[in-house]
PDB file of C-alpha atoms and ligand atoms in Angstrom:
ATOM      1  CA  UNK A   1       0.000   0.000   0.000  1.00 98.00           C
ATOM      2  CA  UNK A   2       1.191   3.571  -0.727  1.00 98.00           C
ATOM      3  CA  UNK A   3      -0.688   7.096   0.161  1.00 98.00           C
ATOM      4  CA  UNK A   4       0.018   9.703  -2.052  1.00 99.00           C
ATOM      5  CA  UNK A   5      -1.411  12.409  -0.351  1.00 98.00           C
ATOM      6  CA  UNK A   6      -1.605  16.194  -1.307  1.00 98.00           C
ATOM      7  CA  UNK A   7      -0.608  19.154   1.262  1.00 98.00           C
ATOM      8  CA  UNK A   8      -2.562  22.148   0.972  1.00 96.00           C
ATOM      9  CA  UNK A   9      -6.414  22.052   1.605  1.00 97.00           C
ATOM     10  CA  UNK A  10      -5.855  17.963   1.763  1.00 98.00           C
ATOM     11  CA  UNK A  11      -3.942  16.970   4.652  1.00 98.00           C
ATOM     12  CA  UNK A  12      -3.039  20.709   5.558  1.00 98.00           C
ATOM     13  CA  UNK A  13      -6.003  22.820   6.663  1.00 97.00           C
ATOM     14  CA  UNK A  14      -6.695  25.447   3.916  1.00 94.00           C
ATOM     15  CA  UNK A  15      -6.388  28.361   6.063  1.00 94.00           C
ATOM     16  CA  UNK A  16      -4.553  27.101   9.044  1.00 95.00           C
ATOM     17  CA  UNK A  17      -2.237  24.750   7.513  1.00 95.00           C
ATOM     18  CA  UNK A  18      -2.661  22.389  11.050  1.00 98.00           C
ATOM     19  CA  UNK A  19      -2.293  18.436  10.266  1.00 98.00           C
ATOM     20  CA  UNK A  20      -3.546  17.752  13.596  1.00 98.00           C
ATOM     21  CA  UNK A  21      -6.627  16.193  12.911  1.00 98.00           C
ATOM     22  CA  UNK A  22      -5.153  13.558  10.863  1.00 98.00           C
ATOM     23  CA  UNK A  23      -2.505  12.126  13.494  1.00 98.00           C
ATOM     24  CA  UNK A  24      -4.241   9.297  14.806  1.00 98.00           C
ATOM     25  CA  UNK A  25      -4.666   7.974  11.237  1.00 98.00           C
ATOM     26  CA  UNK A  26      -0.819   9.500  10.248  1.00 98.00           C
ATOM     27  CA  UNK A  27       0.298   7.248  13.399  1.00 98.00           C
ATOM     28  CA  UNK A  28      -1.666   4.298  12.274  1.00 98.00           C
ATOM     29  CA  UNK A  29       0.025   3.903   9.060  1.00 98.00           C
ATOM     30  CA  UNK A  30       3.392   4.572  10.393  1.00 97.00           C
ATOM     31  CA  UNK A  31       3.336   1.758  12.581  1.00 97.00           C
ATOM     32  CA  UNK A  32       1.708  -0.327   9.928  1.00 97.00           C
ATOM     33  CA  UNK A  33       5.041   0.843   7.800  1.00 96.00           C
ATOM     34  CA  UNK A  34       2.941   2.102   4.743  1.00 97.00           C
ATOM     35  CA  UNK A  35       4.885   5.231   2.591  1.00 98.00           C
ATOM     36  CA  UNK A  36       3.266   8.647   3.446  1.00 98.00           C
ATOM     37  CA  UNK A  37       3.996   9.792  -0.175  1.00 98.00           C
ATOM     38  CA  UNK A  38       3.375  13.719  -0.085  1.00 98.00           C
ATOM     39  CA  UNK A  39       2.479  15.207  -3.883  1.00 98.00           C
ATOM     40  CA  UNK A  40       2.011  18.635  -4.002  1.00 98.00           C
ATOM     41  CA  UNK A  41       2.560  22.343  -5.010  1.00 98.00           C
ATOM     42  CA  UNK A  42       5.142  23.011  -2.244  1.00 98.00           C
ATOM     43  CA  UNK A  43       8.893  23.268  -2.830  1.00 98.00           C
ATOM     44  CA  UNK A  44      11.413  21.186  -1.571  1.00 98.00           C
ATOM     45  CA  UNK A  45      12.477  22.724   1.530  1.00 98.00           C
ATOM     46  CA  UNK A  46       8.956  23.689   2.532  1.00 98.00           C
ATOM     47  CA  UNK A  47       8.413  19.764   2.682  1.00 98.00           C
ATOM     48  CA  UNK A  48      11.532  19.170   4.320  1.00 97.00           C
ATOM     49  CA  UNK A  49      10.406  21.506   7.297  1.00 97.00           C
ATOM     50  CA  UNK A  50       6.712  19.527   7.466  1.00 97.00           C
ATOM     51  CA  UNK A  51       8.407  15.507   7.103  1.00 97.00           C
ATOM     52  CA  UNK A  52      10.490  17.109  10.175  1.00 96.00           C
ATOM     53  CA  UNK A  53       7.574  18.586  12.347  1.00 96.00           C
ATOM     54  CA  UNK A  54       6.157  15.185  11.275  1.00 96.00           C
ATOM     55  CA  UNK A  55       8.678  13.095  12.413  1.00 95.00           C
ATOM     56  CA  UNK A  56       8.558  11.550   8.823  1.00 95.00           C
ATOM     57  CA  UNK A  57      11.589  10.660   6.592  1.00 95.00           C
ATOM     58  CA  UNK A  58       9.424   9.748   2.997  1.00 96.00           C
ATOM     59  CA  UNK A  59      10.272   9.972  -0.738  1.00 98.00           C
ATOM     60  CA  UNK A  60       7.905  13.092  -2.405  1.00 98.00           C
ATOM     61  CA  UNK A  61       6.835  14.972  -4.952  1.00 98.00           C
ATOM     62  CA  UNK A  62       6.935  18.758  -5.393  1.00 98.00           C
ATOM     63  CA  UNK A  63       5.681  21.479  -7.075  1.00 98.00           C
ATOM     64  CA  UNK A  64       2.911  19.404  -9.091  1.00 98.00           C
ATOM     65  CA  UNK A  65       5.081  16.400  -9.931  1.00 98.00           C
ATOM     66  CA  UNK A  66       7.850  18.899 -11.279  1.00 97.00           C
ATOM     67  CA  UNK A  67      10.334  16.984  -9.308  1.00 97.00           C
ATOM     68  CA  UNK A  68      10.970  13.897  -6.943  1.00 97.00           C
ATOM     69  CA  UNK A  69      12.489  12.864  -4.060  1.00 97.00           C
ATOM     70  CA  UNK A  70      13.779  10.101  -2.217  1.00 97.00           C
ATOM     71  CA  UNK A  71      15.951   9.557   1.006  1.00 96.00           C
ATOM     72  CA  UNK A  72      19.469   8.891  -0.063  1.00 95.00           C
ATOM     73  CA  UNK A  73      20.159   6.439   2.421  1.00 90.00           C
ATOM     74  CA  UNK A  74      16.570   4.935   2.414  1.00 89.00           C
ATOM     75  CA  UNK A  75      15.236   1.722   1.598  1.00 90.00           C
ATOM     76  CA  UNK A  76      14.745   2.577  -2.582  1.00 94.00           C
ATOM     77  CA  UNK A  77      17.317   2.100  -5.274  1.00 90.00           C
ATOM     78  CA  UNK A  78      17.050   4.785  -8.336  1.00 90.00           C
ATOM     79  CA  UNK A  79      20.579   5.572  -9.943  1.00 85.00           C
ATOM     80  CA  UNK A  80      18.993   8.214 -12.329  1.00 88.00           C
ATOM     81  CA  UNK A  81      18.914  10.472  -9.570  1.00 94.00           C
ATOM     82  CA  UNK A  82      20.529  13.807  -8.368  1.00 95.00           C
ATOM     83  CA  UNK A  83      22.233  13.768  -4.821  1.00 95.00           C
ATOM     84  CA  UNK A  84      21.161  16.949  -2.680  1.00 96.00           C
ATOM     85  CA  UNK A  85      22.414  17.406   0.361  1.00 94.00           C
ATOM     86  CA  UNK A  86      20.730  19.699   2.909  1.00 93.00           C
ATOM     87  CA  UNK A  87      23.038  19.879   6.249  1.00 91.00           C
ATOM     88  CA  UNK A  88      23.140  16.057   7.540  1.00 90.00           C
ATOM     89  CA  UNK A  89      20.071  15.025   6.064  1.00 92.00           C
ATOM     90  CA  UNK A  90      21.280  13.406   1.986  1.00 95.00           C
ATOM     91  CA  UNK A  91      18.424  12.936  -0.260  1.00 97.00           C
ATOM     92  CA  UNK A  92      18.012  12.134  -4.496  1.00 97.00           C
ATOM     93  CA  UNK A  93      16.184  14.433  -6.479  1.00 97.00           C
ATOM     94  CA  UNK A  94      14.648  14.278  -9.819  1.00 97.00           C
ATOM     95  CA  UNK A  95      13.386  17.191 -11.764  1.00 96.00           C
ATOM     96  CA  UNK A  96      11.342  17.193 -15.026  1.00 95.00           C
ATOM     97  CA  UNK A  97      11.077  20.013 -17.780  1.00 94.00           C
ATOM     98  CA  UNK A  98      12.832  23.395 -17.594  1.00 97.00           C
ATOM     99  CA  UNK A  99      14.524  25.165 -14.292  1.00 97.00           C
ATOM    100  CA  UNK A 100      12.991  27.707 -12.274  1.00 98.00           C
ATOM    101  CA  UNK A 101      14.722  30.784 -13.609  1.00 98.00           C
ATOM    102  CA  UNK A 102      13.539  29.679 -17.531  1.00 98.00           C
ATOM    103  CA  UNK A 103      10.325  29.509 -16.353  1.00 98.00           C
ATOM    104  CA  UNK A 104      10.448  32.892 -15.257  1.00 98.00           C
ATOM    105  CA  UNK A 105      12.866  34.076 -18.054  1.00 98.00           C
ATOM    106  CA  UNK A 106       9.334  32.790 -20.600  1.00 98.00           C
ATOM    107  CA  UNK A 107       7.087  34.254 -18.461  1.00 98.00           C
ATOM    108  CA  UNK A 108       8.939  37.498 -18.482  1.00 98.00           C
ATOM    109  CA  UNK A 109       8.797  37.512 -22.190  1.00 98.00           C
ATOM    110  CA  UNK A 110       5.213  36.182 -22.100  1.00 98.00           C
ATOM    111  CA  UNK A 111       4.484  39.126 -20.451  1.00 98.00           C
ATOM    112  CA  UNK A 112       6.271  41.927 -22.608  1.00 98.00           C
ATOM    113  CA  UNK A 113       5.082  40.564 -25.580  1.00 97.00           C
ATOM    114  CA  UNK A 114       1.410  40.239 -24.866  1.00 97.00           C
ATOM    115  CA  UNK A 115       0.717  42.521 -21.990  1.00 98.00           C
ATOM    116  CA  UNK A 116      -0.822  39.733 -19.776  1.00 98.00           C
ATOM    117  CA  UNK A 117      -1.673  40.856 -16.161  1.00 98.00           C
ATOM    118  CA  UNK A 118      -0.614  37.961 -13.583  1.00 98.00           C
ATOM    119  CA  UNK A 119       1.981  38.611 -10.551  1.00 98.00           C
ATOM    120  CA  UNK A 120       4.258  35.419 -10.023  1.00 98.00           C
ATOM    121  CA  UNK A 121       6.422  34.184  -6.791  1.00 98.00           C
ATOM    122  CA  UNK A 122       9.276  35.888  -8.391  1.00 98.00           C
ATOM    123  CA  UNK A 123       7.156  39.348  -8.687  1.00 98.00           C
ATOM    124  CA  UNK A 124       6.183  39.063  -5.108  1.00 98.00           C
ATOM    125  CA  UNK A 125       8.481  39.928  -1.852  1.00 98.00           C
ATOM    126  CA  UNK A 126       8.103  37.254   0.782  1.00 98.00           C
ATOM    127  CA  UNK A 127       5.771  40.189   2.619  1.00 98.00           C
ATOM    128  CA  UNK A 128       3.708  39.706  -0.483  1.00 98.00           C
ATOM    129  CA  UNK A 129       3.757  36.098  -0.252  1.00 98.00           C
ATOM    130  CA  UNK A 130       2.835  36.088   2.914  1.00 98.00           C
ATOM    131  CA  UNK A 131      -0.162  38.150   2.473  1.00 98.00           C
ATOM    132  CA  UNK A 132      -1.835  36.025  -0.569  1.00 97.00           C
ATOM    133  CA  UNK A 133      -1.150  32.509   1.561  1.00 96.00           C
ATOM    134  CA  UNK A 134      -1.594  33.233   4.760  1.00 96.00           C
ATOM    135  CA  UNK A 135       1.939  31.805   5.643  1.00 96.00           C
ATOM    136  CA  UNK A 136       4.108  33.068   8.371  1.00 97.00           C
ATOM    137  CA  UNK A 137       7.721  34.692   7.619  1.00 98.00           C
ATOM    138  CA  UNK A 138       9.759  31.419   7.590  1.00 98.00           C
ATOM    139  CA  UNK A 139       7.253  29.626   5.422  1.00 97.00           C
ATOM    140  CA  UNK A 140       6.981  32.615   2.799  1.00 98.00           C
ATOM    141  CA  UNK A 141      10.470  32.496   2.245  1.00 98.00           C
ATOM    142  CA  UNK A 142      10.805  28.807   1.850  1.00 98.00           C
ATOM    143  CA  UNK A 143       7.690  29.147  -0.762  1.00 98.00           C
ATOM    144  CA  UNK A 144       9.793  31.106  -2.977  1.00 98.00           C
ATOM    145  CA  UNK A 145      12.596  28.806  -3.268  1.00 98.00           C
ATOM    146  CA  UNK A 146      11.350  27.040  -6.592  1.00 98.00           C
ATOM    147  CA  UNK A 147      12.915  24.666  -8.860  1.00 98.00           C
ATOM    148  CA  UNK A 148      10.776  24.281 -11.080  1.00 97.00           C
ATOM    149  CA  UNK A 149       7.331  25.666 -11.372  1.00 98.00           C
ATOM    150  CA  UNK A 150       5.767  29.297 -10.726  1.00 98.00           C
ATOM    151  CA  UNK A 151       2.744  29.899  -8.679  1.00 98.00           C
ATOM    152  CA  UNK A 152       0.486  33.183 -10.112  1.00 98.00           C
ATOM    153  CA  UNK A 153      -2.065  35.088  -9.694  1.00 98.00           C
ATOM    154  CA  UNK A 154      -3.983  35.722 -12.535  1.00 98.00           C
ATOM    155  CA  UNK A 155      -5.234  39.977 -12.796  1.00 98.00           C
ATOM    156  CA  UNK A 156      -6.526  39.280 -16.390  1.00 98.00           C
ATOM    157  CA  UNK A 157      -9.329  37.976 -18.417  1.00 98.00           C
ATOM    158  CA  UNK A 158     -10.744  34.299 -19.011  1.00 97.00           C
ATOM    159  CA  UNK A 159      -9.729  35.438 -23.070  1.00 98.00           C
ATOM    160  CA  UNK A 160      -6.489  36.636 -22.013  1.00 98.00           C
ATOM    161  CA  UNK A 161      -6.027  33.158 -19.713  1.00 98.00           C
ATOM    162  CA  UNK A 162      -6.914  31.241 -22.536  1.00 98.00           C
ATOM    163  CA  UNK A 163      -4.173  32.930 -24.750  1.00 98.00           C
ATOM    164  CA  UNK A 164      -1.718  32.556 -22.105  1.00 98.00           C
ATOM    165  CA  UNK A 165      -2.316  28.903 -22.013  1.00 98.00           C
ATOM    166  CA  UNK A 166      -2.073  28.081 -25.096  1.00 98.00           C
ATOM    167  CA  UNK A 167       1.585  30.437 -25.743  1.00 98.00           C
ATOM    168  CA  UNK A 168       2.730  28.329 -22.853  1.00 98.00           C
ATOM    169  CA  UNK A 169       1.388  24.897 -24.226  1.00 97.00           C
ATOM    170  CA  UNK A 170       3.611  25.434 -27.629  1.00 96.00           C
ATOM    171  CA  UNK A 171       6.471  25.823 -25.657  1.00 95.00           C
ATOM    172  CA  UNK A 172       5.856  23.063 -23.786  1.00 95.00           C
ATOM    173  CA  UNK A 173       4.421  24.168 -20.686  1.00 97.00           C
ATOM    174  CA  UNK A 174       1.403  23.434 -18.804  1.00 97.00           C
ATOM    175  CA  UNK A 175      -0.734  25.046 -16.347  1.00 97.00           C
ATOM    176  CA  UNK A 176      -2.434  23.845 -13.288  1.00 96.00           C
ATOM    177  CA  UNK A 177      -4.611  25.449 -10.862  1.00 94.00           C
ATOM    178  CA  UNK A 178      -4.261  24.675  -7.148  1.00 92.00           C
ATOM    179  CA  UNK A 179      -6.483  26.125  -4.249  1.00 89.00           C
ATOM    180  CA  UNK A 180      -4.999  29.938  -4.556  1.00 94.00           C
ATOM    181  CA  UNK A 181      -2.619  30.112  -7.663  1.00 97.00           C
ATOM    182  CA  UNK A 182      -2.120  28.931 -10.961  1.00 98.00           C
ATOM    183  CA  UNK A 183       1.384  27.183 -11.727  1.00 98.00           C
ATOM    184  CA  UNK A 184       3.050  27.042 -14.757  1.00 98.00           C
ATOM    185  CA  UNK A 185       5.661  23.723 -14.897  1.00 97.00           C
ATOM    186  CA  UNK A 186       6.176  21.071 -16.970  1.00 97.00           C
ATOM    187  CA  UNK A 187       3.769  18.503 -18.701  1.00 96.00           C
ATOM    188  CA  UNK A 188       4.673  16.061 -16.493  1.00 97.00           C
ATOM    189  CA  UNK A 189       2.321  16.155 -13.584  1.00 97.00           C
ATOM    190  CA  UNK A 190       1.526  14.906  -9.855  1.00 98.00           C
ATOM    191  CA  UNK A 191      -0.474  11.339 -11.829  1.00 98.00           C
ATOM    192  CA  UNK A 192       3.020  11.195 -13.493  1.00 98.00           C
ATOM    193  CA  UNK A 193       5.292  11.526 -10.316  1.00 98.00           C
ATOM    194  CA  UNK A 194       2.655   9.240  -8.692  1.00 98.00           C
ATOM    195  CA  UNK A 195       3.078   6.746 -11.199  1.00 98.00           C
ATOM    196  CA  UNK A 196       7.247   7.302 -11.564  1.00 98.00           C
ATOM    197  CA  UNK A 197       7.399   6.478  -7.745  1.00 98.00           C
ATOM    198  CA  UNK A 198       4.611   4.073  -7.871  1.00 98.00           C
ATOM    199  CA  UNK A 199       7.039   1.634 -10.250  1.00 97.00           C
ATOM    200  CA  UNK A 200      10.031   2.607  -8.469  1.00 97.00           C
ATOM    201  CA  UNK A 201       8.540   0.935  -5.231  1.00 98.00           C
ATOM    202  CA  UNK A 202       7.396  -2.166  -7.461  1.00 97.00           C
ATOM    203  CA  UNK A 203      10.607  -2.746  -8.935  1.00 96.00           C
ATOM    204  CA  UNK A 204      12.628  -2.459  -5.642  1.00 96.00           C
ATOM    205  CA  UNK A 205      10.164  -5.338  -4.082  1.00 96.00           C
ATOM    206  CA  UNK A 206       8.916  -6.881  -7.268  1.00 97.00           C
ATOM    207  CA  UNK A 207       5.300  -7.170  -6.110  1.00 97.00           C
ATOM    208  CA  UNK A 208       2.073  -5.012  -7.125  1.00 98.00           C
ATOM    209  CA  UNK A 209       1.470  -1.883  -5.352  1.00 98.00           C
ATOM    210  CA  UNK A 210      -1.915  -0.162  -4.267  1.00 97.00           C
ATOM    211  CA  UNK A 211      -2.398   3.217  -4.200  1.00 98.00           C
ATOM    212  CA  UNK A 212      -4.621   5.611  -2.301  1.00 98.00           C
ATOM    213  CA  UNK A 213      -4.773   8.930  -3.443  1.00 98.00           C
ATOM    214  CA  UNK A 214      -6.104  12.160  -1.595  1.00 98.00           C
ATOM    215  CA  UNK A 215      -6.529  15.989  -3.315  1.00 98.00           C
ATOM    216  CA  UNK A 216      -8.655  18.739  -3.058  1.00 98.00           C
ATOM    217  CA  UNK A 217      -8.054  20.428  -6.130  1.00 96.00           C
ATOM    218  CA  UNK A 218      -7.955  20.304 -10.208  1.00 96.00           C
ATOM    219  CA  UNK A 219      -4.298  20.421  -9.752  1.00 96.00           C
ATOM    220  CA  UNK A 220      -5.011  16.828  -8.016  1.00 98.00           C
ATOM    221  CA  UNK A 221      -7.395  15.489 -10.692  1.00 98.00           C
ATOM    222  CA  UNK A 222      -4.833  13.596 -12.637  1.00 97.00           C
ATOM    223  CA  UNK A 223      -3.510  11.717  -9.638  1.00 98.00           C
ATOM    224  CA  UNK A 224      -6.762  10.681  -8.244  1.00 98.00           C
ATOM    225  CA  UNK A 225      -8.118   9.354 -11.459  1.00 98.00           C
ATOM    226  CA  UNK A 226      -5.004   7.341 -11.719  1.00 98.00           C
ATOM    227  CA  UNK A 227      -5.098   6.149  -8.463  1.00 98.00           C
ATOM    228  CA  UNK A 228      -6.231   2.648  -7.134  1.00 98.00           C
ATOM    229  CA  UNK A 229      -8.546   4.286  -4.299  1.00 98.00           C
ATOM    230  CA  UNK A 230      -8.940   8.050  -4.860  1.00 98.00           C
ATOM    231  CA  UNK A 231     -10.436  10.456  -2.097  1.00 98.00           C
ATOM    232  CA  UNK A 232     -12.172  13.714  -3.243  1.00 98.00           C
ATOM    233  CA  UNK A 233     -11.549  16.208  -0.017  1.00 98.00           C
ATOM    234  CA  UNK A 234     -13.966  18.858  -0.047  1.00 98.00           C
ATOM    235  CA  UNK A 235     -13.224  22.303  -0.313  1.00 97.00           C
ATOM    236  CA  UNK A 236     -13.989  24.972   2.754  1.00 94.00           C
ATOM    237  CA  UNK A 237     -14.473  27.637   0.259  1.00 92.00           C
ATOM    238  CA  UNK A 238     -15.756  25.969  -2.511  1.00 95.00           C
ATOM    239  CA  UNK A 239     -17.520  23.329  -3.868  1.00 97.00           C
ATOM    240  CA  UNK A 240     -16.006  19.321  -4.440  1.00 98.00           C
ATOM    241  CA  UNK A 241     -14.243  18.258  -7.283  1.00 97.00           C
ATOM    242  CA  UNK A 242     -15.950  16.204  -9.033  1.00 97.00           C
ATOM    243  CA  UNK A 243     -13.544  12.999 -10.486  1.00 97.00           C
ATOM    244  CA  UNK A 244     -14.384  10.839 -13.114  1.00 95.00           C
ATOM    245  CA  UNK A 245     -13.178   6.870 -11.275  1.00 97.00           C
ATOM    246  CA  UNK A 246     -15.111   4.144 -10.435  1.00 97.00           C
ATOM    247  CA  UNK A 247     -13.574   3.686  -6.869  1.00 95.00           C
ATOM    248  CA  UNK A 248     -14.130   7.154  -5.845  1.00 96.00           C
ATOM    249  CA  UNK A 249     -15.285   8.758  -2.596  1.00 97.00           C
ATOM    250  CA  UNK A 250     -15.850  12.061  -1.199  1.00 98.00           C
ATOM    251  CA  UNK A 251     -14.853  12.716   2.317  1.00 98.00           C
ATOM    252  CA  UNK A 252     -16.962  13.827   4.919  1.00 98.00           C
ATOM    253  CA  UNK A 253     -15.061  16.966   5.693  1.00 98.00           C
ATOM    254  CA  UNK A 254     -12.712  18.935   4.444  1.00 98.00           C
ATOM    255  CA  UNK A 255      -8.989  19.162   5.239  1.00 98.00           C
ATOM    256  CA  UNK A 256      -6.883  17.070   8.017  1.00 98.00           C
ATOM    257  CA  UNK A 257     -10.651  16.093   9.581  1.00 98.00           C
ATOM    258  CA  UNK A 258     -11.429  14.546   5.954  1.00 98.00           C
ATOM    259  CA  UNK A 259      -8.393  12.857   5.379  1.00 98.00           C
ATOM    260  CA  UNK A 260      -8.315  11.136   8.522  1.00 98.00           C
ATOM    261  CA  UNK A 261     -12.033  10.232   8.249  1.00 98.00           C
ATOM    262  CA  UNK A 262     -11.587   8.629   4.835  1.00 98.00           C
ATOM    263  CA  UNK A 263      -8.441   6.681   5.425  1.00 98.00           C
ATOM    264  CA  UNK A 264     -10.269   4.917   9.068  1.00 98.00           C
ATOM    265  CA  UNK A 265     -12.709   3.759   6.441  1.00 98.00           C
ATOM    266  CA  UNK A 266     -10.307   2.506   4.296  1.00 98.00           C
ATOM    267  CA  UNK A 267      -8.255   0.845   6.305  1.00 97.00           C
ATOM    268  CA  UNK A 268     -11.185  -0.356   8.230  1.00 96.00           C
ATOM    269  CA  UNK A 269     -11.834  -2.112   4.654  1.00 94.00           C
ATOM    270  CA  UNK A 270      -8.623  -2.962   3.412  1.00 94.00           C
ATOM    271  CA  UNK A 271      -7.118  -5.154   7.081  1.00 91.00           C
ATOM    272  CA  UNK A 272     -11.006  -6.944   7.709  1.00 90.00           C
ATOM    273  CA  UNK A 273     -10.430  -7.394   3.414  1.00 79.00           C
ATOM    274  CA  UNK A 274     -13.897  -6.333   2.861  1.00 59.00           C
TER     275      UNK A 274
HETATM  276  C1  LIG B   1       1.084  27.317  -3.444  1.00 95.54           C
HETATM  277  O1  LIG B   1       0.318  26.180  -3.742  1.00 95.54           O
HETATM  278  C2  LIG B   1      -1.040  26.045  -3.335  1.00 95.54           C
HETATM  279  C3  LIG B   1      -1.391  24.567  -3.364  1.00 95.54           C
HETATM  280  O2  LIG B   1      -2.583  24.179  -3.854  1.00 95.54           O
HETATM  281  C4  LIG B   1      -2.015  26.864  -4.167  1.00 95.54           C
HETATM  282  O3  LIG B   1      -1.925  26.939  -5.383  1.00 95.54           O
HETATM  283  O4  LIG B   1      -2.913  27.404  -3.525  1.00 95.54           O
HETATM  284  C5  LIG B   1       2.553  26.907  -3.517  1.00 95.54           C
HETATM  285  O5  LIG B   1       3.239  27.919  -4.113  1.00 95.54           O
HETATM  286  C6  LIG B   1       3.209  26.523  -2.221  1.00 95.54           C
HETATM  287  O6  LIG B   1       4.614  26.585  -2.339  1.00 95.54           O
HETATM  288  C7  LIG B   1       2.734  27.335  -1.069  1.00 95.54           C
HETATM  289  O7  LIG B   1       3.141  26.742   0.143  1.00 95.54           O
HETATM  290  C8  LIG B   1       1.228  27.423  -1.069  1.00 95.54           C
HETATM  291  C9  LIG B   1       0.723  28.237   0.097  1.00 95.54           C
HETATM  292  O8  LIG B   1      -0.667  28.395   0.058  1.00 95.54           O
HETATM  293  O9  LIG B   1       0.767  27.994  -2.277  1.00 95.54           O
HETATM  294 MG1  LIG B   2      -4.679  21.263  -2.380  1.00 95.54          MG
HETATM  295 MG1  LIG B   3      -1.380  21.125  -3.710  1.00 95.54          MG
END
């Protein structure tokens, strides 16, 4: 079993950010040894600081699948990987499609050429930051360190949007929206990084995998319809995605509450194998 699980508005509270209403069922599948796989818009370091609060040491996924992660020293094999060291802790990284400062360089250009109105990470101070997330100081600042995606705020029209979209899909780009911003990255998405570390884990034990899959947003839609056993998590300020799998289910609140909610019933399920 693996639980690829998104961050904000998922296991994080949308406005909050607390986990703490998930715990007993974060607990529960630590001691049952099953991979807490986090897959989300965050950057590297601002998962770093949550696996620590967390007490967790897990391979991820960041800024919507734009790259992957696994513990250096932990119990998967994957050659093709990067080694980055942050003080003692050694991990592997992966990234897909173009670096952070292209991104930004297009964008920029994007922008001069066809006057579109957005303000991206890189256009905002971390005071700025702060103010359209919500996060505290610390937080902001690890937000803006990005390796591969940029999170905006779109100030123009759904004509304008679609133009944008499409100048950024013919060079190869995609955009996603998450719960606040949109975020312009590579093709490859969180279904993709889901599905990278998915065989990674099957080819290390050589044995079938099942996955669970939680989101709260069309940024998540990919992964859950991919998934084995996807969870909608409903929105506080708007209404539940709706996902096209046969297997689906809606939790019965939103955020940590939710997540914990849904994956009692599951597990309930999965160890009496109903
Ligand atoms: C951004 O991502 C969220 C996730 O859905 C969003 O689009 O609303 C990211 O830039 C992330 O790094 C940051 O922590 C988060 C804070 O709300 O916003
Ligand atoms: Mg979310
Ligand atoms: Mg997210």
């Amino acid at each position: 079993l693996l639980v690829f699980t998104d961050l904000d508005g998922t296991l994080l509270d949308h406005d909050s950010y607390s986990y703490e209403a998930a715990l007993p069922s974060l607990n529960q599948l630590k001691q049952l040894n099953v991979p807490i796989i986090f897959n989300t818009s965050k950057t590297f370091m601002e998962v770093l600081q949550l696996q620590k609060k967390m007490g967790l040491q897990q391979p991820f996924a960041i800024e919507n699948g734009s790259a992957l992660c696994i513990p250096a020293e932990g119990e998967l094999q994957a050659d093709e990987l990067s080694p980055l060291n942050v003080g003692k802790q050694r991990w592997k990284l992966k990234t897909f499609g173009p670096s952070y400062p292209d991104i930004c360089q297009h964008l920029s250009v994007l922008r001069q050429q066809y006057h579109f109105r957005f303000q991206g990470f890189n256009d905002m101070n971390v005071s700025e930051v702060q103010l359209n997330t919500g996060l505290p100081k610390y937080d902001a600042q690890l937000a803006k360190q990005r390796m591969a995606s940029e999170p905006l705020l779109w100030n123009d029209s759904d004509d304008q949007l679609k133009i944008f979209i499409s100048k950024l899909e013919a060079h190869n780009l995609a955009v996603v929206k998450g719960g606040r911003f949109y975020h312009v990255k590579a093709k490859f998405d969180k279904a993709d990084a889901m599905q990278w570390l998915k065989q990674l884990y099957q080819h290390q034990y050589q044995r079938e995998f099942t996955t669970i899959a939680l989101g709260d947003s069309e940024n998540d839609r990919s992964m859950l319809e991919r998934a084995d056993i996807p969870v909608v998590i409903p929105r506080k300020h708007d209404p539940a995605l709706m996902i096209d799998h046969p297997n689906s289910s809606l939790a019965p609140h939103p955020g940590p509450y939710g997540w914990h909610q849904s994956m009692q019933q599951i597990l309930h399920s999965l160890l009496n194998g109903a």
